[in-house]
Structure formats: structure tokens, C-alpha cells
Short mmCIF file of C-alpha atoms in Angstrom, two decimals:
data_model
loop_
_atom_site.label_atom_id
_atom_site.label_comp_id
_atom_site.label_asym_id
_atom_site.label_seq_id
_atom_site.Cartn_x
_atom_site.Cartn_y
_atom_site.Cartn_z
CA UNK A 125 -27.84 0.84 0.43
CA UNK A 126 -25.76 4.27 -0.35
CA UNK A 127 -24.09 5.85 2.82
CA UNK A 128 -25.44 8.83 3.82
CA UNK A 129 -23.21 11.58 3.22
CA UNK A 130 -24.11 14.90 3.89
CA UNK A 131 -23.92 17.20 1.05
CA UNK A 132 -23.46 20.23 1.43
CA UNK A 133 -26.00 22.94 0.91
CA UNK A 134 -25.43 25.93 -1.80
CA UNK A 135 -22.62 27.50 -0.38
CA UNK A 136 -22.71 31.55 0.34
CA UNK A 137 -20.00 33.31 0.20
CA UNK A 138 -17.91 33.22 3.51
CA UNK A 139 -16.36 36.52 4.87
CA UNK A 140 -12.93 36.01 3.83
CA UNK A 141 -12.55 33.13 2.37
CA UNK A 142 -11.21 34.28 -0.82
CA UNK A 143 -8.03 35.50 0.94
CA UNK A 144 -5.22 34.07 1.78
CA UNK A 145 -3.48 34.40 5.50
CA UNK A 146 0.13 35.06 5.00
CA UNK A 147 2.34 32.05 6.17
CA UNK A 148 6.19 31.85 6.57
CA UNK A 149 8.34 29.07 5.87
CA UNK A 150 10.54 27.97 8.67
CA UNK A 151 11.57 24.68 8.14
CA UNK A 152 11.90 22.96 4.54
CA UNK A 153 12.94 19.37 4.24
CA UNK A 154 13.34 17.30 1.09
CA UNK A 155 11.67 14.28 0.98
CA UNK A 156 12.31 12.49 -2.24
CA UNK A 157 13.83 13.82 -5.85
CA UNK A 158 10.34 15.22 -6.44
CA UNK A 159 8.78 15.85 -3.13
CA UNK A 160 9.63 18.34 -0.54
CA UNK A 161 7.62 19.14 3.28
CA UNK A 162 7.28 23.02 4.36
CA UNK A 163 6.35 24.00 8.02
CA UNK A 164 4.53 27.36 8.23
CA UNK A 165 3.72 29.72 11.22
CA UNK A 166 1.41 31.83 10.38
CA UNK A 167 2.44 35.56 10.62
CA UNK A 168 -0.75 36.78 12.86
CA UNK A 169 0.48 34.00 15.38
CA UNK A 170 -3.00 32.65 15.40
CA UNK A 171 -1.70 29.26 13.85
CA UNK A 172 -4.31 26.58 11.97
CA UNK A 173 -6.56 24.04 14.17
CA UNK A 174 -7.18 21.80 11.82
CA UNK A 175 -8.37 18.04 11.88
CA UNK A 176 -6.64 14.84 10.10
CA UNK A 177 -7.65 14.96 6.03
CA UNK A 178 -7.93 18.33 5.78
CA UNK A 179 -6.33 20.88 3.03
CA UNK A 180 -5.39 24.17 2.77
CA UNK A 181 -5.00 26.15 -0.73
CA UNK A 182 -1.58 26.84 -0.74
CA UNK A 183 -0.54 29.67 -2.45
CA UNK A 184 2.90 30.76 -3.98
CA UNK A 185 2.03 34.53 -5.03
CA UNK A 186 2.08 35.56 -8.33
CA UNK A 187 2.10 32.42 -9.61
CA UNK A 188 -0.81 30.27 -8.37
CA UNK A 189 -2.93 28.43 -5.31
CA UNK A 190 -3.26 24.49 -5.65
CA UNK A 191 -4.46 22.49 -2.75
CA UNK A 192 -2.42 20.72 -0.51
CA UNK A 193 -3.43 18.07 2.41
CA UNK A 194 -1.84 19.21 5.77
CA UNK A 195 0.69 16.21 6.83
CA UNK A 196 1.34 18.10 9.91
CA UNK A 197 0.46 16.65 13.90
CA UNK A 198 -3.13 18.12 14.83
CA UNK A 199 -1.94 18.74 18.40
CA UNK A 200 0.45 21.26 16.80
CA UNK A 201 -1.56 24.14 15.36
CA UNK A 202 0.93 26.57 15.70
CA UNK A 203 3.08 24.77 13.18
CA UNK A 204 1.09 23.81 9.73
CA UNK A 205 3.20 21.13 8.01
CA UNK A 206 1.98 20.55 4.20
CA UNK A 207 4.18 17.49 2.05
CA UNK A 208 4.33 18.62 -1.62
CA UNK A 209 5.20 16.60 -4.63
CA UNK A 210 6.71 18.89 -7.34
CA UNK A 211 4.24 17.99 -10.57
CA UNK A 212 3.71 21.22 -12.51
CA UNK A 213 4.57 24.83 -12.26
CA UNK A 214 2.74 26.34 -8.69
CA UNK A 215 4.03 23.07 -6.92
CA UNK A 216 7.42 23.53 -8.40
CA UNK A 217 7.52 26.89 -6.69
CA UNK A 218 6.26 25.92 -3.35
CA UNK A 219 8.52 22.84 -3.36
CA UNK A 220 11.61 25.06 -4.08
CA UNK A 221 10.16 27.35 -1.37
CA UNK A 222 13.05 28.42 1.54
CA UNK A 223 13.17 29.33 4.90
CA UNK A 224 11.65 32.96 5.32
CA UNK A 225 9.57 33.29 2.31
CA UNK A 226 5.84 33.82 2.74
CA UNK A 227 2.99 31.72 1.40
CA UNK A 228 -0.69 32.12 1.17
CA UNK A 229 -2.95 29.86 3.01
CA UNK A 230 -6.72 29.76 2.51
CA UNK A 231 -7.93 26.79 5.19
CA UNK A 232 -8.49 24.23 6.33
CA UNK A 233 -10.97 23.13 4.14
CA UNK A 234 -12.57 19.85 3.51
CA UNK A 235 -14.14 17.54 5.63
CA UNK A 236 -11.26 14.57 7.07
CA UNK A 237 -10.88 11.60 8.19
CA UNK A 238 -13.34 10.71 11.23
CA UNK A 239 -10.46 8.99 13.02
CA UNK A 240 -12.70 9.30 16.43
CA UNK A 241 -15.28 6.91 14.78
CA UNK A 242 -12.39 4.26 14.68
CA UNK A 243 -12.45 4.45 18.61
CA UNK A 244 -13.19 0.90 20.36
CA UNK A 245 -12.49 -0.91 17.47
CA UNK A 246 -9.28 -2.03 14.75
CA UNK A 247 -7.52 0.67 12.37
CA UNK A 248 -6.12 0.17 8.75
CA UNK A 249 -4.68 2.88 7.08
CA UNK A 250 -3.55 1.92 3.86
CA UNK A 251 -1.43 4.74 1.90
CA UNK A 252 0.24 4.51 -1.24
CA UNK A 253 2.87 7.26 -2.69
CA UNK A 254 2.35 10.64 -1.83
CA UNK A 255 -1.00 9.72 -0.45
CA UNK A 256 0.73 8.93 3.09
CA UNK A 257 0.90 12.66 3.65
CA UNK A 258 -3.01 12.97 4.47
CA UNK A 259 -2.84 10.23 6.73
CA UNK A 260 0.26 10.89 8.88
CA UNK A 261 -2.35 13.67 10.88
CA UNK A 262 -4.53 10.76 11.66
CA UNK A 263 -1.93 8.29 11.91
CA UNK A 264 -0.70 11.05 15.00
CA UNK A 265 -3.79 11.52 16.21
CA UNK A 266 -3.99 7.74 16.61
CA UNK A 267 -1.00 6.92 18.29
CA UNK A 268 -1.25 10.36 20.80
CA UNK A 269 -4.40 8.70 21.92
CA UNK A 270 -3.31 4.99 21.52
CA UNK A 271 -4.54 3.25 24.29
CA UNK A 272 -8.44 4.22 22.64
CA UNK A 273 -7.53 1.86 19.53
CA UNK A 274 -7.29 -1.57 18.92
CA UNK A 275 -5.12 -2.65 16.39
CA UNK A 276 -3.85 -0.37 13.83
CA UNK A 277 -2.04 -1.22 10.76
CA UNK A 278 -0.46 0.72 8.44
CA UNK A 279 0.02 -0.56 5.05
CA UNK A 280 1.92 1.53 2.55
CA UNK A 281 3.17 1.24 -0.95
CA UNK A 282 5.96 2.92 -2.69
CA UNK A 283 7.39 3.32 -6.19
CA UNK A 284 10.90 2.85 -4.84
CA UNK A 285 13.35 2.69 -2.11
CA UNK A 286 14.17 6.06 -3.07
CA UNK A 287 10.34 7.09 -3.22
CA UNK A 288 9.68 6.00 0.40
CA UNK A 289 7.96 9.35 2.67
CA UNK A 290 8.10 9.79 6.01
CA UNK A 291 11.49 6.72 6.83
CA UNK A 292 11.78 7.93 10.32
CA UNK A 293 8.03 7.97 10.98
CA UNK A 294 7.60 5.17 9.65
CA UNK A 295 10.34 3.22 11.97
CA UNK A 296 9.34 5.06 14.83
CA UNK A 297 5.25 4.55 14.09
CA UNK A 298 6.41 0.83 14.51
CA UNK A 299 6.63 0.95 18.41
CA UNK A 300 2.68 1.77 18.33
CA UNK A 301 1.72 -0.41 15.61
CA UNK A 302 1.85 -2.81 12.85
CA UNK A 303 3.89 -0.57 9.98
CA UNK A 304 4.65 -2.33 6.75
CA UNK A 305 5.67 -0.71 3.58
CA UNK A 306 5.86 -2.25 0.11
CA UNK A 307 7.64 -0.98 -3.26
CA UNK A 308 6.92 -1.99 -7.06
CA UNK A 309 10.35 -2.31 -7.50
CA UNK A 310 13.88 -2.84 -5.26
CA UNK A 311 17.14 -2.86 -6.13
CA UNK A 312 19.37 -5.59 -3.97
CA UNK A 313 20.34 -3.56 -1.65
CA UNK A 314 16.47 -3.39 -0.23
CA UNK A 315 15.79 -5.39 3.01
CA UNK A 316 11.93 -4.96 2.29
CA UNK A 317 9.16 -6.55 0.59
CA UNK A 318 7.88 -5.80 -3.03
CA UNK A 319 4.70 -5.99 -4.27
CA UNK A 320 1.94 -4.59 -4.03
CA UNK A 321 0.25 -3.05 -1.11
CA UNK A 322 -2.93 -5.06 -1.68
CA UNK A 323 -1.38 -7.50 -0.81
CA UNK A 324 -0.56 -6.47 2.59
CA UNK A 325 -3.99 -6.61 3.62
CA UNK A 326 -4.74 -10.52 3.81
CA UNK A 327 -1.75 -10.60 6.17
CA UNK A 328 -3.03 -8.10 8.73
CA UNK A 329 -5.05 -9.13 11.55
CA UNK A 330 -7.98 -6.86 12.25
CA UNK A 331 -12.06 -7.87 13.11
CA UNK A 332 -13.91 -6.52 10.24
CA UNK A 333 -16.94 -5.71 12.07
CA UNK A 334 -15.20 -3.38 14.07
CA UNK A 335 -12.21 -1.62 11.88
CA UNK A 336 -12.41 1.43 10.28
CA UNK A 337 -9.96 1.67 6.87
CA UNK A 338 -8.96 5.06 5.68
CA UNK A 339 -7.44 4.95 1.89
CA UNK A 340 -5.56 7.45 0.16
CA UNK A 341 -3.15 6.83 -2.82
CA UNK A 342 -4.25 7.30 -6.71
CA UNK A 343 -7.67 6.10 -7.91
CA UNK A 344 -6.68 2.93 -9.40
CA UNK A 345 -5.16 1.89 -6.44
CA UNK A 346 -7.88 2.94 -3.91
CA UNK A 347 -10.16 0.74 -5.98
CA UNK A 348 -8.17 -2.24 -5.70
CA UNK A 349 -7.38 -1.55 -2.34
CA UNK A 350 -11.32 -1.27 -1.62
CA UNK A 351 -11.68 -4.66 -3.28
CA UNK A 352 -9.04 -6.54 -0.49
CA UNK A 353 -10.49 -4.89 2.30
CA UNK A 354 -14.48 -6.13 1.31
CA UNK A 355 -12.52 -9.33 0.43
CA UNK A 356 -11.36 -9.65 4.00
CA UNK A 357 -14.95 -8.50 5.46
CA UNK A 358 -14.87 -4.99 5.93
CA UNK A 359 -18.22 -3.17 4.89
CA UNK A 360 -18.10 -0.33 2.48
CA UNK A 361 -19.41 2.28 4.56
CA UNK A 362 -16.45 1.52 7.01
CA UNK A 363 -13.80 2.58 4.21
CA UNK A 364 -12.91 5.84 3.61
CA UNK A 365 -11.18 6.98 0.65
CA UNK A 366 -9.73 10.69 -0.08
CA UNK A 367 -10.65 11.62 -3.24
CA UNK A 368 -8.59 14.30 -5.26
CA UNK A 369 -10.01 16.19 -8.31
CA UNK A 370 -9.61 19.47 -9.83
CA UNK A 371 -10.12 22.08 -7.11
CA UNK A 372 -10.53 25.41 -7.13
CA UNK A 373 -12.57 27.79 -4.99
CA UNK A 374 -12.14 25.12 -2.32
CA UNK A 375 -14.94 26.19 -0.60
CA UNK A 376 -18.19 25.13 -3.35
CA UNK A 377 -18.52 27.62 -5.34
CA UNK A 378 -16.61 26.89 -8.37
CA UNK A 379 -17.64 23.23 -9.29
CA UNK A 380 -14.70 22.15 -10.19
CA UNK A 381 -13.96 19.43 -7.99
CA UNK A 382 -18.31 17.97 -8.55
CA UNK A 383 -18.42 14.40 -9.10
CA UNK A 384 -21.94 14.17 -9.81
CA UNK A 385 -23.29 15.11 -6.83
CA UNK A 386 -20.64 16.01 -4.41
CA UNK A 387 -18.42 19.06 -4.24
CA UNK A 388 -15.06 17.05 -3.57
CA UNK A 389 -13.72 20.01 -1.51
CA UNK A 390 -16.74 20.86 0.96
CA UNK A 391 -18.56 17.04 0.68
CA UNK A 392 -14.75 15.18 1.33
CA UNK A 393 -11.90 14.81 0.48
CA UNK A 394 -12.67 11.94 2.43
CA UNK A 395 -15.89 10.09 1.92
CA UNK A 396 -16.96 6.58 2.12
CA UNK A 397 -16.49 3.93 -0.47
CA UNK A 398 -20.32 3.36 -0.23
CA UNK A 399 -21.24 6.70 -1.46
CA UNK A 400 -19.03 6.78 -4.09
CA UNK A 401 -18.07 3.37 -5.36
CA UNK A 402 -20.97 3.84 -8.20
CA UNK A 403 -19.00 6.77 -9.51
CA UNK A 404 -15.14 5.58 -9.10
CA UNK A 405 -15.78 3.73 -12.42
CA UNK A 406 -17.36 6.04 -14.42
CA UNK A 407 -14.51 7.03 -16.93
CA UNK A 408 -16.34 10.19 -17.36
CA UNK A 409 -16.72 11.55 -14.09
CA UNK B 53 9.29 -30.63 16.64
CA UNK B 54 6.49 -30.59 14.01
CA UNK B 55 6.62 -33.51 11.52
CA UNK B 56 6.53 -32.38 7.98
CA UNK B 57 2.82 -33.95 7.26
CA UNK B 58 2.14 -30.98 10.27
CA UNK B 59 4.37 -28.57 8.12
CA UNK B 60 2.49 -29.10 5.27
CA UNK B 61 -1.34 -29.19 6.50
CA UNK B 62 -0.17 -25.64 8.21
CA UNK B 63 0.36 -23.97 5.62
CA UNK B 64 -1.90 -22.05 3.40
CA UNK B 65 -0.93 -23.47 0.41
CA UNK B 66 -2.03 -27.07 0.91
CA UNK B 67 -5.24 -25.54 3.38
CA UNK B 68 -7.76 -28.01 3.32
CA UNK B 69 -6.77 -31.08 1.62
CA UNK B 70 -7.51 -34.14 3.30
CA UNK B 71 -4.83 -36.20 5.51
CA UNK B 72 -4.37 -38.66 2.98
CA UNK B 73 -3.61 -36.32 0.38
CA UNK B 74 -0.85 -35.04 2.43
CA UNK B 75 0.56 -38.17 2.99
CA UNK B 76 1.27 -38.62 -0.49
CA UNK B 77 2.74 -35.41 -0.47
CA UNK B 78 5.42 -36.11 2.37
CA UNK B 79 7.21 -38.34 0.34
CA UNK B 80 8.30 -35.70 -2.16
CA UNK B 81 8.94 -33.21 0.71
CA UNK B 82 11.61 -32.11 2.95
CA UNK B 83 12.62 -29.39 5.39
CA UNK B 84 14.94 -27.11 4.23
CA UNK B 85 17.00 -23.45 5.59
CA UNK B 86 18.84 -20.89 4.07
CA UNK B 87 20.98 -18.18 5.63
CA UNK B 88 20.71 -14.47 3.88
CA UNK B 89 22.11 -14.64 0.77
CA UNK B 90 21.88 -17.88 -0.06
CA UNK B 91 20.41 -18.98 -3.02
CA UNK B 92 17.72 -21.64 -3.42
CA UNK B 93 17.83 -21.84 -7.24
CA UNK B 94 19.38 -19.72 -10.47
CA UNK B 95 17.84 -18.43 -13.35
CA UNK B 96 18.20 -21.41 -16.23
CA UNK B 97 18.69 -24.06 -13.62
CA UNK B 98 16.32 -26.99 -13.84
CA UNK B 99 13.36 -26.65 -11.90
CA UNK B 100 13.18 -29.48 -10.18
CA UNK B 101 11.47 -28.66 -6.63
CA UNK B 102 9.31 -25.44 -5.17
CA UNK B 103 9.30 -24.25 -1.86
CA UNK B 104 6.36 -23.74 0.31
CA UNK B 105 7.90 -20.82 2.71
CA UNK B 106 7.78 -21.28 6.50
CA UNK B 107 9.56 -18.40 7.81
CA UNK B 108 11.49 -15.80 6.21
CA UNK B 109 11.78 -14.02 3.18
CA UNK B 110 12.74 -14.56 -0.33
CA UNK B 111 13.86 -12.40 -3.27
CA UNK B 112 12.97 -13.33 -6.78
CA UNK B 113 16.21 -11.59 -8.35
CA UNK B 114 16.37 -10.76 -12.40
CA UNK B 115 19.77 -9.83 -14.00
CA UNK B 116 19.69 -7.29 -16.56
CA UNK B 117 22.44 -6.57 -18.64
CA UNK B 118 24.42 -3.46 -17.65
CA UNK B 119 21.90 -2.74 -14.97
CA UNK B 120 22.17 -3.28 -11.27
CA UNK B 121 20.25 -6.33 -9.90
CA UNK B 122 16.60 -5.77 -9.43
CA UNK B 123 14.36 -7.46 -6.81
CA UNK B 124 10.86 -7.61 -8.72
CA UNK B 125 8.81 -9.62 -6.23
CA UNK B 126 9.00 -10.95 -2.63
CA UNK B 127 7.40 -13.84 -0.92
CA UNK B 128 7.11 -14.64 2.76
CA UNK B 129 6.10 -17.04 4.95
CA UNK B 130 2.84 -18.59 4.12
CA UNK B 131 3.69 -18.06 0.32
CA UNK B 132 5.04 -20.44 -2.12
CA UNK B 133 8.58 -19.89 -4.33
CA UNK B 134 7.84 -21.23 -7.71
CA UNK B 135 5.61 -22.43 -10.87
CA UNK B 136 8.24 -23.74 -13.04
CA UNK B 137 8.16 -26.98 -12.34
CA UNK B 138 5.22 -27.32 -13.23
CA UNK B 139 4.99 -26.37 -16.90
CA UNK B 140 7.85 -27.22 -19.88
CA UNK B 141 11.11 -26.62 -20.30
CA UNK B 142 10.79 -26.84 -16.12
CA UNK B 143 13.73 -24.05 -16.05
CA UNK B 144 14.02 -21.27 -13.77
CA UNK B 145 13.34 -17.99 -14.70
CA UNK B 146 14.33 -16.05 -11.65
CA UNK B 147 17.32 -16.21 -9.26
CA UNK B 148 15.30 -16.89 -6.01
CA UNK B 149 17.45 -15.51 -2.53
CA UNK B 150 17.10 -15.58 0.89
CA UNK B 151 16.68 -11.98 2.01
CA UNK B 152 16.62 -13.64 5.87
CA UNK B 153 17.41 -16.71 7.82
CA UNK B 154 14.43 -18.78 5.63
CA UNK B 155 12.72 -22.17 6.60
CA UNK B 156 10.76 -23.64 3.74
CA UNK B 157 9.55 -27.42 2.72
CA UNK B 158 10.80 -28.07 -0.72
CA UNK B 159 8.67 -30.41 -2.86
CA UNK B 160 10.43 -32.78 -5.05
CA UNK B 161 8.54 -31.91 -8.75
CA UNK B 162 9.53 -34.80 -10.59
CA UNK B 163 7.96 -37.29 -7.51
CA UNK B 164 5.14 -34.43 -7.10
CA UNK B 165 4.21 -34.63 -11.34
CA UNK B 166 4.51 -38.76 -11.33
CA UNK B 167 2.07 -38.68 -8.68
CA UNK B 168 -0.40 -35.89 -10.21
CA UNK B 169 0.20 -38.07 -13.70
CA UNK B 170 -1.07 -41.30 -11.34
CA UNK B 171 -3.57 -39.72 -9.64
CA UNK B 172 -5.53 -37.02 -11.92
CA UNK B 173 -7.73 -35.99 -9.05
CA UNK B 174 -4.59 -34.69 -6.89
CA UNK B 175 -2.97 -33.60 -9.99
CA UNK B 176 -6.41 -31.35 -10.63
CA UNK B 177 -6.26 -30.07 -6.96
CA UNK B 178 -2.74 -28.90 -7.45
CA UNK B 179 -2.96 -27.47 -10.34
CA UNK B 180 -5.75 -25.33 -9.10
CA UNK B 181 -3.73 -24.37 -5.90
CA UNK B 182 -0.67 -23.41 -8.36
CA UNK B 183 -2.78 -21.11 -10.76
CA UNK B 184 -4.07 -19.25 -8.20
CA UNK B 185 -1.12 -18.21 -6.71
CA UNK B 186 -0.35 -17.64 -10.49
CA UNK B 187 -3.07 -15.39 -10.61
CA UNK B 188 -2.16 -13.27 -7.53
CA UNK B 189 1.11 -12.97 -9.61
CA UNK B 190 0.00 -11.99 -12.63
CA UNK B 191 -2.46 -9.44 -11.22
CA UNK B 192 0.23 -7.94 -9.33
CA UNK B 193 2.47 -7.96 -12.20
CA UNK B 194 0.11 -5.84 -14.39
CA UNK B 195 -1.22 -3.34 -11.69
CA UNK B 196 2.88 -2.73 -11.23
CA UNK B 197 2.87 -1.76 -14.83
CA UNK B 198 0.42 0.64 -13.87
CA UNK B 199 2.97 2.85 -12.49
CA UNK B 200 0.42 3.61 -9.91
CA UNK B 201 2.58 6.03 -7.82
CA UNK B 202 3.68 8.32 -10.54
CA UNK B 203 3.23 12.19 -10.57
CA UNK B 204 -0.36 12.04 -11.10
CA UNK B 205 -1.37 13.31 -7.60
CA UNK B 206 -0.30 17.48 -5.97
CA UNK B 207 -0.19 15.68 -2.48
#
């Protein structure tokens, strides 16, 4: 039976949500040859509560607003921290953005991860590429509140050495919890394993009737993802997946982002693979 | 210490076969470790054993020409290091290299293919065991080709 997912009702127009709070740079750091992170402070001081999974629309001004999961720590809303991979022209600008410039923000949008529902009971957070930077809030969030979790894993895939995010994270998340991290490819000098980050899953230990598994990392790999973690007993309503498609209003007015009957940016990003596994294969959608 | 009928029955390779079964297989096995860096076989060598892997990890290695090494697989403990021996010329394809200290039980393949030729039942059960983890391979292979973690996504 379909999960239950609220959707969301026609939306009204929300006082302000059209514009963008200015936002300076402060701290830029480059990640990989194509990805850079920004930390913001807002310039009305009033900083961005925000909860793991959720996105801003992230504007560089005069040339465009994309949206952009916050990778920051939750417990910091005086600092918002957004991960950016450089793959067309408004990214380009924000990922050559420098200390000092300003930055629209329009957020946070979106409805995250639910990491308090993985209370009690075993985590897996699987991530592959650039889809680690949604989950490092709720991998945080996690490990600031450790002792409330059972086991969590965290199971990522890479392109490359060189297209690794988040190195000292990662080594330091390893104190806390089971951290392993895969790439397609190595050259020698790489200590690590290669393959894919399926197949890190049938190695982890977890209790299926009690883990929650949040997914983010491109489609095809979410599905096949999906497919090891009902292979190892998980149910579908316990995996959540962040979707990404073609937002624009972020808040559910445009319709850009529908698949079929969910606004991606006011229903998810996240939702549960039960509620949309029907629709992950439809080439059309 | 664990005999190697023990060895064998643990891992998850030869899962479920009976004692008996195992028994036959001792005689083509034996213990073996390999410090980082060392080799267990070279691309073109005959392939004359596989290795079920105990503890450790190993690097399937490919030379290209003009190109720096590349690693394009891993396999750990639990796993198993080689097909070849199983299907003609029975030549490597891969350098295979201890990335870490490595324990593994390598099986003999010329005692292990006269006794599946003797014995069609066993040689049936193994070849089963051996395409699957063929399978995982392949699968892997071709999602890889994928590219999966290209610029496709804003972050």
C-alpha cells in the first residue's frame, strides 16, 4: 500500500516569499575541481533555522536563482553553509563567489529528512557524489544527539579520489559511526575500496525492522540503492530518497518541479520510496 | 587455530554446502598471506588457483599503456579473487594486489576442475556459486559505465 504523504494544498501566495534576504559570503572553500562550499550570514543578523534536507534558492543577482540543499550543521543557524557543484552558468557564479559578496536567499524550503523518526532504532545514510551535501545536516544532527541512535552507517560513493566531499568529515564522522566510502575508479595510490556503493550495503549491520535509510545521489543510483536496502529487509516506507527536478518558484506555484502528483519543492525533496517508486521509472515523468 | 574445512564452511562463498562437500574441497585448498604490495597473480599468468579472501583487501590492478595504473575493482574479506580458472585459456586478466596484510584460502583449479569433471553435481554447485559472484561483477561493471556521479545534479 502507497505511503501516505501529505500533499500539499494549493499554495497562496506567502508574504514575501518572492524575495530574496541578502546573504554575505564569509567563508568559501573549494571542494573538488567542480564543486565549491559558501558560508553565509545573513545581513539582518536573523540567520536561517532550518532542518536537515532542506534548500534555499540561492541567488547570484543579475544572473539567476537555482536551488541549493543547505550542507550546513542545524545547530548553527547563524551560519548557512550551501555545497555547490559548478554545472551551468548561475552555479558557475555562485561557485566562483568570494568572501564579501552578497547573495540572495529565498528559504528554507522543502520538507527534509525526518531524522527524529530514526530515533530508537538503526541509521543508513547512503550518499553518492554531490548528494552527500543534503545529508551532512542530518548526518550532524545525528551524531550531536548520538547516544538517541543505534547504529548508523554511512555509505558513500564517489567518482574519484579526487571527487571525494567532505575528507575531514568523513574521517572525523568515523569516531561516531560506521563511515565507508567507495569510488568507480582509483588510481594506485588509493588505500580505499572501489565499487559501487550498493555494494556497501550487504556488509553493514543494521535490524531492518527498525532502521530508517535516507538516499540521496542521482536517480539511477537511488533506484539501485532502493533495491539493496529491500534486498536486505528494509520496508519501502522506511527509505527516504531526495528527489531533485526542475525547480522554480520553490514554494508551489510554478509546477515545475510536479511529478504527477507532488510538487517536488513543497511535497519533498525528501519523500519515501513507497510513494514514489511507481513514478521513478516512468521515463516520462 | 581454525582448520581449513572451518575456513572454508565460514565463508560466504562456500555457505551452505554440506560437510562432505567441503571435504573434497580441502584437498585442493590451502592457507595463504600476503603483505601490502604483494602480488597474488599477474595479468597473462596461468590461472591456476582463486582465492576465497579471509581478511584484508585486494586490488584488481589493469595496466594501460601510457597511463598510470588504475585500480578498477576491490574485494574484501568474505569475497572471492577470481573466475579465470574456471573458463579457457585459464589466464589472468588482472594483476590482483594486496592493498593490506591479506589472509585468503587459495583453491588449487586444476584439482578443483578434475573433481567438478568427476563429480557433475559439485561441479554444478560451483559453477552456480562462481556466476553469481560473476553477476555481482558484471552488474557493477555496467552501472560504473553509467558515470552515475557526473554533473547531472546543482547539489
Amino acid at each position: 500500500m502507497p505511503a501516505e504523504v501529505s500533499v500539499a494544498p494549493v499554495a497562496a501566495p506567502i508574504p514575501d516569499a518572492w524575495l530574496p534576504r541578502p546573504f554575505r559570503v564569509v567563508a568559501t572553500r573549494r571542494d573538488t575541481h567542480d564543486t565549491a562550499t559558501l558560508e553565509l550570514e545573513a545581513l539582518d543578523g536573523d540567520g536561517l533555522a532550518f532542518t536537515p534536507g532542506q534548500f534555499t534558492m540561492l541567488s547570484a543577482f543579475g544572473i539567476g536563482e537555482v536551488p541549493i540543499s543547505i550542507s550546513g550543521d542545524p545547530a548553527r543557524p547563524d551560519r548557512l553553509v550551501h555545497t555547490i557543484r559548478d554545472v551551468g552558468g548561475v552555479t558557475q557564479a555562485l561557485c566562483a563567489a568570494q568572501p564579501g559578496d552578497v547573495l540572495g536567499v529565498r528559504g528554507p524550503l522543502g520538507v527534509g529528512w525526518g531524522v527524529p523518526d530514526a530515533k530508537g532504532g538503526d541509521l543508513v545514510i547512503v550518499a553518492g557524489g554531490i548528494g552527500l551535501a543534503p545529508l551532512r545536516p542530518a548526518v550532524l544532527a545525528v551524531l550531536a544527539a548520538r547516544q538517541d541512535f543505534g547504529r548508523v552507517h554511512v555509505l558513500y560513493g564517489a567518482r574519484t579520489a579526487d571527487d571525494v566531499l567532505f575528507v575531514d568529515d568523513l574521517a572525523a564522522w568515523a569516531s561516531a559511526a560506521d563511515v565507508q566510502v567507495t569510488v568507480d575508479r582509483a588510481l594506485r595510490s588509493w588505500a580505499g575500496r572501489v565499487g559501487l556503493v550498493t555494494e556497501l550495503i550487504p556488509r553493514a549491520s543494521f535490524d531492518p525492522a527498525r532502521t530508517l535509510a535516507l538516499v540521496c545521489g542521482p536517480e539511477v543510483m537511488m533506484r539501485y540503492v532502493a533495491a539493496a536496502l529491500i534486498a536486505r529487509g528494509l520496508p519501502p516506507d522506511r527509505i527516504r530518497l531526495s528527489l531533485e527536478r526542475n525547480m522554480r518558484c520553490g514554494i508551489g506555484l510554478c509546477g515545475h518541479c510536479q511529478l504527477r502528483e507532488y510538487l517536488i519543492c513543497v511535497d519533498g525533496p525528501v519523500l519515501p520510496l513507497d510513494a514514489v517508486q511507481p513514478l521513478l521509472g516512468v521515463r516520462e515523468l | 587455530m581454525r582448520s581449513i574445512q572451518q575456513l572454508l564452511m565460514e565463508h560466504p562463498f562456500f555457505a551452505g554446502l554440506d560437510d562432505s562437500t567441503v571435504s573434497m574441497l580441502v584437498g585442493c585448498s590451502r592457507n595463504v598471506h600476503f603483505r601490502p604490495g604483494e602480488y597474488l597473480f599477474y595479468e597473462g599468468e596461468p590461472a591456476d588457483r582463486f582465492f576465497v579472501v579471509r581478511r584484508g583487501r585486494v586490488a584488481l590492478d589493469v595496466h594501460v599503456l601510457g597511463q598510470a595504473e588504475q585500480i578498477i575493482d576491490t574485494l574484501d574479506e568474505g569475497e572471492v579473487v577470481g573466475w579465470s580458472w574456471l573458463v579457457p585459456p585459464y589466464r589472468w586478466f588482472f594483476d590482483a594486489r594486496a592493498m593490506q596484510d591479506v589472509s585468503a584460502v587459495a583453491v588449487d583449479a586444476t584439482c578443483l576442475r578434475d573433481k567438478c569433471d568427476e563429480d557433475p553435481a559439485l561441479g554444478y554447485l560451483m559453477m552456480q556459486r562462481v556466476a553469481q559472484v560473476m553477476y555481482h561483477r558484471l552488474q557493477s561493471a555496467r552501472v560504473r559505465l553509467l558515470d552515475l556521479y557526473g554533473a547531472d545534479r546543482a547539489g
